[in-house]
Amino acid sequence: MNDYRKPIINLTHITDDMLVDAPEIEEVLTEFKEWVGDAIFVAHNASFDMGFIDTGYERLGFGPSTNGVIDTLELSRTINTEYGKHGLNFLAKKYGCRINATSPCHL
């Protein structure tokens, strides 16, 4: 395995074996666009996620997403000015929430 892949696997817990039968990104993004409709995206560090979504959408000829976006990272920086950190795990602990950001997501 290439060394550059190890940190990604450690972060996401996604292995090559898990991707063997995965659908192509074009199929996934098309289904995602239909499913999400005009809903508002809510994400922590949303610009990161939206970069991938917009790049994929543009590659498929959809143009950039027109959905509204609420970025909980920016929201925390605005509301929690006394915190030196605004990471998702830190905020979950502060607010008493349980999260598992690396659990499998399914459409």
CSV table of C-alpha atoms in Angstrom, one decimal:
chain,number,residue,atom,x,y,z
A,1,MET,CA,0.0,0.0,0.0
A,2,ASN,CA,1.3,3.5,-0.8
A,3,ASP,CA,2.2,5.5,2.2
A,4,TYR,CA,0.0,8.4,1.2
A,5,ARG,CA,-3.1,6.2,1.5
A,6,LYS,CA,-2.5,5.1,5.1
A,7,PRO,CA,-3.6,8.5,6.7
A,8,ILE,CA,-6.7,8.6,4.6
A,9,ILE,CA,-7.7,5.0,5.6
A,10,ASN,CA,-7.0,5.8,9.2
A,11,LEU,CA,-9.2,8.9,9.0
A,12,THR,CA,-12.1,7.5,7.0
A,13,HIS,CA,-11.9,3.8,7.8
A,14,ILE,CA,-12.6,3.2,4.1
A,15,THR,CA,-10.5,0.5,2.6
A,16,ASP,CA,-10.0,-0.6,-1.0
A,17,ASP,CA,-12.0,-3.7,-0.4
A,18,MET,CA,-15.0,-1.6,0.6
A,19,LEU,CA,-14.8,0.2,-2.8
A,20,VAL,CA,-14.6,-2.8,-5.1
A,21,ASP,CA,-18.3,-2.9,-5.8
A,22,ALA,CA,-19.0,0.8,-5.2
A,23,PRO,CA,-21.0,2.7,-7.9
A,24,GLU,CA,-19.4,5.2,-10.1
A,25,ILE,CA,-19.3,8.8,-8.8
A,26,GLU,CA,-21.5,10.0,-11.7
A,27,GLU,CA,-24.3,7.6,-10.6
A,28,VAL,CA,-23.9,8.6,-7.0
A,29,LEU,CA,-23.9,12.4,-7.6
A,30,THR,CA,-26.9,12.1,-9.9
A,31,GLU,CA,-28.9,10.2,-7.3
A,32,PHE,CA,-27.7,12.6,-4.6
A,33,LYS,CA,-28.8,15.7,-6.6
A,34,GLU,CA,-32.3,14.2,-7.1
A,35,TRP,CA,-32.5,13.1,-3.5
A,36,VAL,CA,-31.4,16.4,-2.0
A,37,GLY,CA,-33.6,18.6,-4.2
A,38,ASP,CA,-33.7,22.1,-2.9
A,39,ALA,CA,-32.9,21.2,0.8
A,40,ILE,CA,-30.4,23.2,2.8
A,41,PHE,CA,-27.1,21.6,3.4
A,42,VAL,CA,-25.9,21.5,7.0
A,43,ALA,CA,-22.3,20.5,7.5
A,44,HIS,CA,-19.3,21.2,9.6
A,45,ASN,CA,-16.6,23.0,7.5
A,46,ALA,CA,-19.2,23.0,4.7
A,47,SER,CA,-16.8,24.7,2.2
A,48,PHE,CA,-14.7,21.5,2.2
A,49,ASP,CA,-17.7,19.3,1.3
A,50,MET,CA,-19.3,21.8,-1.1
A,51,GLY,CA,-16.0,21.9,-3.0
A,52,PHE,CA,-16.3,18.2,-3.8
A,53,ILE,CA,-20.0,18.5,-4.5
A,54,ASP,CA,-19.6,21.5,-6.8
A,55,THR,CA,-16.6,20.0,-8.6
A,56,GLY,CA,-18.6,16.8,-9.2
A,57,TYR,CA,-21.8,18.7,-10.3
A,58,GLU,CA,-19.8,20.8,-12.7
A,59,ARG,CA,-18.0,17.7,-14.2
A,60,LEU,CA,-21.5,16.2,-14.9
A,61,GLY,CA,-22.7,19.5,-16.4
A,62,PHE,CA,-25.1,20.4,-13.5
A,63,GLY,CA,-23.2,23.6,-12.6
A,64,PRO,CA,-22.5,24.5,-9.0
A,65,SER,CA,-25.1,23.6,-6.3
A,66,THR,CA,-27.7,26.2,-5.7
A,67,ASN,CA,-28.7,24.8,-2.3
A,68,GLY,CA,-28.4,27.0,0.7
A,69,VAL,CA,-25.6,26.0,3.1
A,70,ILE,CA,-25.4,26.3,6.9
A,71,ASP,CA,-21.8,25.8,8.0
A,72,THR,CA,-21.7,24.8,11.7
A,73,LEU,CA,-18.0,25.6,11.9
A,74,GLU,CA,-18.6,29.2,10.9
A,75,LEU,CA,-21.7,29.2,13.2
A,76,SER,CA,-19.6,28.1,16.1
A,77,ARG,CA,-16.9,30.7,15.4
A,78,THR,CA,-19.6,33.4,15.5
A,79,ILE,CA,-21.5,32.1,18.5
A,80,ASN,CA,-18.7,30.6,20.6
A,81,THR,CA,-16.1,33.3,20.4
A,82,GLU,CA,-14.7,32.3,23.8
A,83,TYR,CA,-13.7,28.8,22.5
A,84,GLY,CA,-10.2,28.4,21.1
A,85,LYS,CA,-11.3,25.3,19.2
A,86,HIS,CA,-14.3,24.7,17.0
A,87,GLY,CA,-13.7,21.1,15.8
A,88,LEU,CA,-16.7,18.8,15.7
A,89,ASN,CA,-15.5,16.5,18.4
A,90,PHE,CA,-14.7,19.4,20.7
A,91,LEU,CA,-18.2,21.0,20.2
A,92,ALA,CA,-20.0,17.7,20.6
A,93,LYS,CA,-18.3,17.2,24.0
A,94,LYS,CA,-19.1,20.8,25.0
A,95,TYR,CA,-22.7,20.5,24.1
A,96,GLY,CA,-23.1,16.9,25.4
A,97,CYS,CA,-23.8,15.4,22.0
A,98,ARG,CA,-22.7,12.0,20.7
A,99,ILE,CA,-21.4,11.8,17.2
A,100,ASN,CA,-19.8,9.2,15.0
A,101,ALA,CA,-18.5,11.2,12.0
A,102,THR,CA,-16.9,8.1,10.6
A,103,SER,CA,-19.9,5.8,10.6
A,104,PRO,CA,-21.0,4.6,7.1
A,105,CYS,CA,-23.3,7.0,5.3
A,106,HIS,CA,-25.9,5.6,2.9
A,107,LEU,CA,-28.1,7.3,0.3
